[in-house]
Coordinates of C-alpha atoms and ligand atoms in Angstrom, one line a residue:
M4 CA 7.1 135.3 -46.7
S5 CA 10.7 137.2 -46.8
E6 CA 11.5 135.1 -50.0
K7 CA 7.9 134.5 -50.9
T8 CA 8.7 136.2 -54.7
Y9 CA 5.9 137.8 -58.0
R10 CA 6.2 136.9 -61.4
V11 CA 4.4 140.2 -62.9
I12 CA 4.2 141.5 -66.2
Q13 CA 5.1 145.4 -67.3
W14 CA 1.5 146.7 -68.5
M15 CA 2.9 149.8 -71.2
T16 CA 6.3 151.7 -70.9
G17 CA 5.7 155.1 -70.4
D18 CA 6.8 156.7 -67.7
V19 CA 5.1 154.6 -64.5
G20 CA 5.1 151.3 -66.6
Q21 CA 9.3 152.1 -66.8
V22 CA 8.8 153.0 -63.0
G23 CA 7.4 148.9 -63.2
V24 CA 10.5 147.8 -65.0
R25 CA 13.6 149.7 -63.1
H26 CA 12.2 148.2 -60.1
F27 CA 11.2 144.6 -60.6
A28 CA 14.7 144.5 -63.0
D29 CA 16.4 144.8 -59.2
N30 CA 13.7 144.0 -55.9
P31 CA 14.6 140.1 -55.4
V32 CA 11.1 139.6 -54.4
Y33 CA 9.6 140.6 -58.7
D34 CA 9.6 138.1 -61.4
L35 CA 9.1 140.3 -64.7
V36 CA 8.3 138.1 -67.5
G37 CA 6.3 139.9 -70.2
V38 CA 6.0 143.4 -70.7
L39 CA 3.0 144.0 -73.1
V40 CA 4.2 148.0 -75.3
H41 CA 1.6 150.2 -78.2
N42 CA 5.1 152.1 -80.1
K43 CA 5.2 149.5 -82.4
D44 CA 9.1 151.3 -82.3
K45 CA 8.9 148.7 -79.1
V46 CA 8.5 145.3 -79.6
G47 CA 10.9 143.1 -79.6
K48 CA 13.9 145.2 -77.1
D49 CA 14.4 144.2 -74.1
A50 CA 12.4 146.5 -71.7
G51 CA 15.4 147.3 -69.9
E52 CA 16.9 148.8 -73.3
I53 CA 13.2 150.7 -72.8
A54 CA 13.7 151.5 -69.4
G55 CA 17.3 152.7 -70.0
I56 CA 18.8 149.9 -67.7
G57 CA 20.9 146.5 -68.9
P58 CA 19.5 144.2 -70.1
T59 CA 16.3 142.5 -68.4
G60 CA 16.0 139.2 -70.4
V61 CA 12.9 139.8 -71.6
L62 CA 11.5 140.8 -75.0
A63 CA 8.7 143.6 -75.9
T64 CA 5.1 142.7 -77.5
D65 CA 1.9 144.1 -78.8
D66 CA 0.6 141.1 -78.6
V67 CA -2.2 140.8 -76.0
D68 CA -3.8 138.4 -76.6
S69 CA -0.3 136.8 -75.9
I70 CA 0.0 138.4 -72.8
V71 CA -3.4 137.8 -71.5
A72 CA -1.9 133.4 -72.4
M73 CA 1.0 134.2 -70.0
D74 CA 1.6 132.1 -66.8
A75 CA 1.9 135.2 -63.8
D76 CA 0.8 136.4 -60.5
C77 CA -0.1 140.6 -60.9
V78 CA 0.1 142.7 -64.0
F79 CA 0.8 146.3 -63.8
Y80 CA -1.3 147.7 -65.9
T81 CA 0.0 151.7 -66.3
P82 CA -1.7 152.6 -69.8
I83 CA -2.4 156.2 -71.1
I84 CA -5.8 154.9 -70.4
M85 CA -8.2 153.0 -68.5
D86 CA -9.7 150.2 -70.4
V87 CA -12.4 148.6 -68.2
D88 CA -12.6 145.6 -70.7
T89 CA -8.9 144.6 -70.0
V90 CA -8.6 144.3 -67.1
C91 CA -11.8 142.1 -66.5
R92 CA -10.1 140.1 -69.5
L93 CA -6.9 140.0 -67.6
L94 CA -9.0 138.9 -64.2
R95 CA -10.3 136.7 -65.9
S96 CA -7.6 135.5 -67.1
G97 CA -6.3 134.8 -63.3
K98 CA -4.2 137.5 -63.2
N99 CA -4.4 139.7 -60.3
V100 CA -4.2 143.1 -61.2
V101 CA -2.3 146.9 -59.8
T102 CA -2.4 149.9 -61.4
T103 CA -2.2 153.6 -61.6
S104 CA -5.1 155.1 -64.2
G105 CA -7.7 154.5 -62.2
F106 CA -10.3 153.7 -59.7
F107 CA -9.4 154.2 -56.3
H108 CA -12.2 154.2 -54.4
P109 CA -15.3 152.7 -55.6
S110 CA -17.3 156.2 -55.1
P111 CA -20.3 157.0 -56.7
D112 CA -19.6 158.1 -60.3
F113 CA -17.7 154.3 -60.9
A114 CA -20.2 152.7 -60.0
T115 CA -21.4 150.4 -62.5
D116 CA -17.7 149.9 -64.2
G117 CA -17.6 149.1 -60.1
D118 CA -19.7 146.1 -60.6
K119 CA -18.5 145.0 -63.8
I120 CA -14.9 144.4 -62.0
R121 CA -16.2 143.0 -59.0
A122 CA -17.1 140.0 -61.3
A123 CA -14.8 139.8 -63.3
C124 CA -12.6 139.2 -59.8
A125 CA -15.5 137.0 -58.7
D126 CA -14.7 135.3 -61.9
G127 CA -11.1 135.2 -61.4
G128 CA -10.8 134.4 -58.2
I129 CA -8.3 137.2 -57.6
S130 CA -8.1 141.0 -56.5
F131 CA -7.8 144.5 -57.9
H132 CA -6.4 147.4 -56.8
A133 CA -5.6 151.0 -57.9
G134 CA -2.8 153.4 -56.0
G135 CA -1.3 155.9 -57.0
I136 CA 0.8 159.3 -55.7
H137 CA -2.9 160.9 -56.2
P138 CA -4.8 160.1 -56.4
G139 CA -4.3 156.9 -54.3
Y140 CA -1.7 158.1 -51.4
A141 CA -1.6 161.6 -51.3
G142 CA -5.7 162.5 -50.7
D143 CA -6.5 159.4 -49.1
I144 CA -3.3 157.3 -46.8
L145 CA -2.1 160.7 -46.1
P146 CA -4.3 162.5 -44.7
L147 CA -5.6 159.2 -42.8
T148 CA -2.2 159.0 -40.9
L149 CA -1.9 162.0 -40.1
A150 CA -5.7 162.0 -39.1
R151 CA -4.3 159.5 -36.3
V152 CA -3.1 161.2 -34.5
V153 CA -5.9 164.6 -33.7
S154 CA -9.0 164.6 -31.3
R155 CA -11.2 167.1 -33.2
I156 CA -11.1 167.5 -37.2
D157 CA -13.4 170.8 -38.6
K158 CA -10.9 170.9 -42.3
I159 CA -8.8 168.9 -44.8
K160 CA -7.0 170.9 -46.4
V161 CA -4.9 169.0 -49.9
L162 CA -2.0 170.6 -51.8
E163 CA -0.5 169.6 -54.6
V164 CA 2.0 172.3 -55.9
V165 CA 3.8 171.4 -59.7
N166 CA 6.4 173.7 -60.9
V167 CA 6.2 172.3 -64.6
L168 CA 8.5 173.6 -66.9
A169 CA 10.5 172.0 -63.5
D170 CA 8.9 169.0 -62.5
A171 CA 6.9 167.6 -65.2
P172 CA 7.8 166.5 -68.5
L173 CA 7.7 169.5 -70.8
D174 CA 5.0 168.3 -73.3
H175 CA 2.9 168.6 -70.3
I176 CA 2.7 172.5 -70.8
D177 CA -0.1 172.1 -74.5
W178 CA -1.5 169.3 -72.3
L179 CA -2.4 171.4 -69.4
G180 CA -3.5 174.2 -71.3
F181 CA -0.6 176.7 -70.9
G182 CA 0.1 179.5 -72.9
K183 CA -4.7 179.6 -74.0
E184 CA -6.5 182.7 -74.0
K185 CA -7.8 182.9 -70.4
D186 CA -11.5 183.7 -70.8
R187 CA -10.9 180.6 -72.8
F188 CA -8.9 178.2 -71.2
L189 CA -11.1 179.8 -68.2
S190 CA -14.6 178.2 -70.0
E191 CA -13.5 175.2 -71.9
P192 CA -12.7 171.8 -70.4
T193 CA -9.3 171.6 -68.2
I194 CA -7.2 168.0 -68.7
L195 CA -6.8 168.5 -64.0
G196 CA -11.0 169.1 -64.5
L197 CA -11.8 165.9 -66.5
G198 CA -10.3 164.7 -63.9
T199 CA -12.7 165.1 -60.7
V200 CA -13.8 162.5 -60.4
F201 CA -10.6 160.3 -60.1
F202 CA -9.2 162.6 -57.3
A203 CA -12.7 162.4 -55.9
Q204 CA -12.6 159.0 -55.3
S205 CA -9.3 159.8 -53.0
M206 CA -12.6 162.4 -51.5
Y207 CA -14.8 159.6 -50.6
M208 CA -12.1 157.0 -49.8
L209 CA -11.1 159.6 -46.7
A210 CA -14.8 160.4 -45.6
D211 CA -15.6 155.9 -45.4
G212 CA -11.9 156.4 -43.1
L213 CA -13.5 158.9 -40.9
G214 CA -16.2 157.5 -40.9
V215 CA -18.8 160.0 -42.5
T216 CA -20.1 160.9 -45.5
I217 CA -20.4 163.8 -48.8
D218 CA -23.0 165.2 -50.0
N219 CA -21.7 166.6 -53.3
V220 CA -18.2 168.2 -53.6
T221 CA -17.9 170.4 -56.7
S222 CA -15.0 172.2 -58.3
E223 CA -14.1 176.8 -58.9
L224 CA -11.0 176.7 -61.2
E225 CA -8.4 180.3 -62.0
A226 CA -6.1 181.1 -63.7
A227 CA -3.6 183.8 -63.4
V228 CA -2.1 185.4 -67.1
A229 CA 2.0 186.3 -67.7
T230 CA 3.2 189.2 -67.1
E231 CA 5.6 188.4 -69.8
D232 CA 6.4 186.0 -72.7
I233 CA 8.6 182.3 -70.9
A234 CA 11.0 180.6 -73.2
H235 CA 10.7 176.9 -72.4
E236 CA 12.6 174.6 -74.1
L237 CA 9.8 173.6 -76.7
G238 CA 8.3 177.6 -77.7
V239 CA 6.1 179.8 -75.2
I240 CA 3.7 180.6 -73.1
P241 CA 2.7 184.6 -74.6
K242 CA 2.6 187.3 -72.5
G243 CA -1.0 187.8 -71.4
T244 CA -2.0 183.7 -71.2
V245 CA -2.1 181.5 -68.8
A246 CA 1.1 180.4 -67.1
A247 CA -0.2 179.0 -63.8
Q248 CA -3.6 177.3 -62.6
R249 CA -5.2 177.3 -59.8
H250 CA -8.3 174.2 -59.1
R251 CA -10.5 174.0 -55.7
W252 CA -12.5 170.5 -55.1
T253 CA -14.5 170.6 -52.4
A254 CA -16.3 167.8 -51.0
A255 CA -18.9 168.9 -48.2
V256 CA -20.5 166.6 -45.0
D257 CA -23.1 167.9 -43.2
G258 CA -23.3 170.5 -46.0
N259 CA -19.6 172.3 -44.6
P260 CA -16.4 172.0 -47.0
L261 CA -15.0 169.1 -44.4
I262 CA -11.6 167.7 -47.3
V263 CA -10.7 170.4 -50.3
F264 CA -8.3 169.1 -51.9
E265 CA -6.4 172.1 -54.5
A266 CA -3.7 171.9 -57.2
L267 CA -2.0 174.1 -57.5
Y268 CA 0.2 174.7 -61.2
T269 CA 2.6 176.8 -62.4
T270 CA 4.8 177.7 -65.1
T271 CA 6.9 180.7 -63.0
T272 CA 7.4 183.5 -60.1
P273 CA 4.8 185.1 -59.3
D274 CA 6.4 187.5 -59.7
H275 CA 5.5 187.5 -63.2
L276 CA 2.5 186.8 -63.6
D277 CA -0.2 188.8 -62.8
P278 CA -2.2 187.8 -59.6
P279 CA 1.4 186.9 -57.5
W280 CA 0.7 184.0 -56.8
D281 CA 3.5 182.1 -54.9
F282 CA 2.8 178.9 -54.9
G283 CA 6.7 177.5 -53.7
K284 CA 8.4 174.1 -54.6
T285 CA 6.7 171.5 -56.5
L286 CA 5.4 168.9 -52.9
Y287 CA 2.1 167.8 -51.9
R288 CA 1.3 169.1 -48.4
I289 CA -1.9 168.1 -46.2
E290 CA -3.9 170.5 -44.0
I291 CA -5.5 169.7 -40.4
E292 CA -7.8 172.0 -38.7
G293 CA -9.0 170.6 -35.3
D294 CA -8.2 170.0 -32.2
P295 CA -4.4 170.1 -32.8
S296 CA -4.7 172.0 -35.8
T297 CA -1.7 169.9 -37.7
A298 CA 0.4 169.4 -41.0
L299 CA 2.4 167.1 -42.9
T300 CA 4.6 167.8 -46.3
L301 CA 5.5 165.2 -49.1
E302 CA 8.2 166.4 -50.5
G303 CA 11.7 165.1 -53.1
V304 CA 14.9 166.2 -52.1
E305 CA 18.5 165.5 -52.5
G306 CA 20.4 162.6 -52.6
P307 CA 23.6 162.6 -51.0
D308 CA 24.9 163.1 -54.2
G309 CA 23.7 166.7 -54.5
K310 CA 21.5 165.6 -57.1
M311 CA 17.5 166.3 -56.9
T312 CA 15.0 165.0 -59.8
H313 CA 11.2 165.1 -58.9
P314 CA 10.3 162.3 -57.8
G315 CA 6.6 162.4 -59.7
Y316 CA 6.5 159.3 -61.2
D317 CA 8.2 157.0 -59.2
W318 CA 6.2 157.7 -56.4
T319 CA 3.5 157.0 -58.5
A320 CA 4.5 153.9 -60.1
M321 CA 5.8 152.6 -56.7
G322 CA 2.6 154.0 -53.9
A323 CA 1.1 151.0 -56.7
I324 CA 4.0 148.5 -56.5
N325 CA 4.5 147.3 -53.0
A326 CA 1.7 146.5 -52.5
I327 CA 1.7 143.9 -55.1
P328 CA 2.3 142.0 -52.6
N329 CA -0.6 142.1 -50.6
V330 CA -2.8 142.4 -53.2
C331 CA -1.8 139.0 -54.6
D332 CA -2.0 138.0 -50.7
A333 CA -5.7 139.3 -50.0
G334 CA -8.8 137.8 -50.8
P335 CA -11.0 137.9 -54.2
G336 CA -11.8 141.5 -54.9
W337 CA -12.1 144.5 -55.9
V338 CA -9.7 145.3 -52.7
N339 CA -9.0 149.2 -52.1
H340 CA -6.4 150.7 -49.3
L341 CA -8.8 150.7 -46.9
D342 CA -9.6 147.0 -47.4
L343 CA -4.9 146.5 -47.1
G344 CA -5.2 148.1 -44.3
L345 CA -0.8 149.1 -43.5
I346 CA 1.0 147.4 -46.5
Q347 CA 4.4 145.9 -46.1
P348 CA 6.2 147.0 -48.3
R349 CA 9.1 144.0 -49.6
G350 CA 12.6 143.9 -50.5
L351 CA 12.7 147.7 -50.5
V352 CA 15.9 147.1 -48.3
R353 CA 18.5 145.5 -50.9
Ligands
LIG16 N1 -2.8 157.9 -59.5 C1 -1.1 158.6 -60.4 O1 -0.8 159.1 -59.4 C2 -1.2 159.1 -61.3 C3 0.0 159.5 -61.4 C4 0.4 160.2 -63.1 C5 -0.3 158.7 -64.1 N2 -1.3 158.4 -63.3 C6 -2.0 157.4 -64.4 O2 -0.6 156.4 -64.7 C7 -1.0 155.7 -66.0 C8 0.5 156.5 -67.2 O3 1.0 156.9 -66.9 P1 2.4 157.3 -67.9 O4 2.6 158.7 -67.7 O5 2.8 155.8 -67.8 O6 1.4 157.8 -69.3 P2 2.2 157.6 -70.9 O7 3.2 158.2 -70.6 O8 1.7 159.1 -71.3 O9 2.1 156.9 -71.2 C9 1.5 155.4 -71.0 C10 2.3 154.1 -72.0 O10 0.0 153.9 -73.3 C11 0.9 153.5 -74.4 N3 0.4 154.7 -75.3 C12 0.3 155.7 -75.4 N4 -0.4 155.9 -77.2 C13 -1.4 154.8 -77.2 C14 -2.1 154.5 -78.0 N5 -3.5 155.9 -78.6 N6 -3.1 153.7 -77.3 C15 -2.6 153.2 -76.4 N7 -1.6 152.7 -76.2 C16 -0.5 153.6 -75.7 C17 2.4 153.7 -74.2 O11 2.6 152.8 -74.3 P3 4.8 152.2 -74.5 O12 5.0 153.6 -74.8 O13 5.3 150.3 -73.9 O14 4.4 151.3 -76.8 C18 2.6 154.9 -73.1 O15 4.1 155.5 -72.7 C19 -2.3 157.2 -66.8 O16 -2.9 155.8 -66.8 C20 -2.1 158.1 -65.8 O17 -2.7 158.7 -65.6 C21 -1.1 158.0 -61.9

């Protein structure tokens, strides 16, 4: 088993896909055989150059047909938005697909497209799997893992804290709606709010893993405003506009709130916020209320060189990539974390 290798294609080279290129180039378990890009400037470049490492010998192409025709065990599919028909085409071409872009668990919102994916897996005789950091790990695998050591669960809370200016790409400031007037922000769709159905997949996976049925999932949104201008490299979040946001999604079981996810995103410290929310550092935290009440924190820490950049994109990519051997070796179908069981990541000790 340890000598088995997997030929992989990297589909798009954004923040997550570049982690894929670096990992496939470095981990001898994988053989990078193709790279698809969208950006014309990247076409013809060595994938290593795109991902900030030495040459890989694999040149990026934007020719989808040539990638679909290529022989490979798996496509690591990380486009900006998943296209289900494209995924089905890849599956029917006989390649397993592992993605960070959606379809983490067959929740009710994804029933129709889920059936399409299952049919394509059956036709191709291969498997589909989605993973990441959240959704796909922090709100499903981690609480299920923590649940193994408790005897009763009354409530499970999953917190995601992101200090946006320090730990996220700067383009996320506008994208997340910071700097908007508060009433407008609260009345318009938000990018995280639109993600509710994706986060809910983790809730449904968690509920399935615990053997309970979710009645419904509800959403709440609050915002805090800046008490002074917040300057950043791309501009300024003006005083009086949204500088922090708190999304809360609650899954009820038997009429009671059982699973609560909070996404706490801020651009500043409590002394510059109204109300003065203190979310603390960027992290994920799982809190089980029950017997015994128990918590678990996932956070980036400094390496031996004293340096630390928030590993969000590494976690996202590796959460999915480490499942590739198990997905390729699994029987055909849409395999989620519950189907795969305990993943045994390969080639990490090298
Ligand atoms: N589950 C999780 O934990 C988690 C966390 C973060 C992200 N994600 C998901 O993972 C996926 C990848 O995220 P990312 O941060 O790497 O995305 P990204 O950097 O924003 O974009 C990915 C790539 O998509 C291609 N692209 C950009 N505009 C396009 C367009 N108009 N048409 C077609 N392709 C276009 C580009 O590829 P090239 O640069 O190669 O040309 C871009 O680099 C997304 O679906 C994201 O939602 C999941």
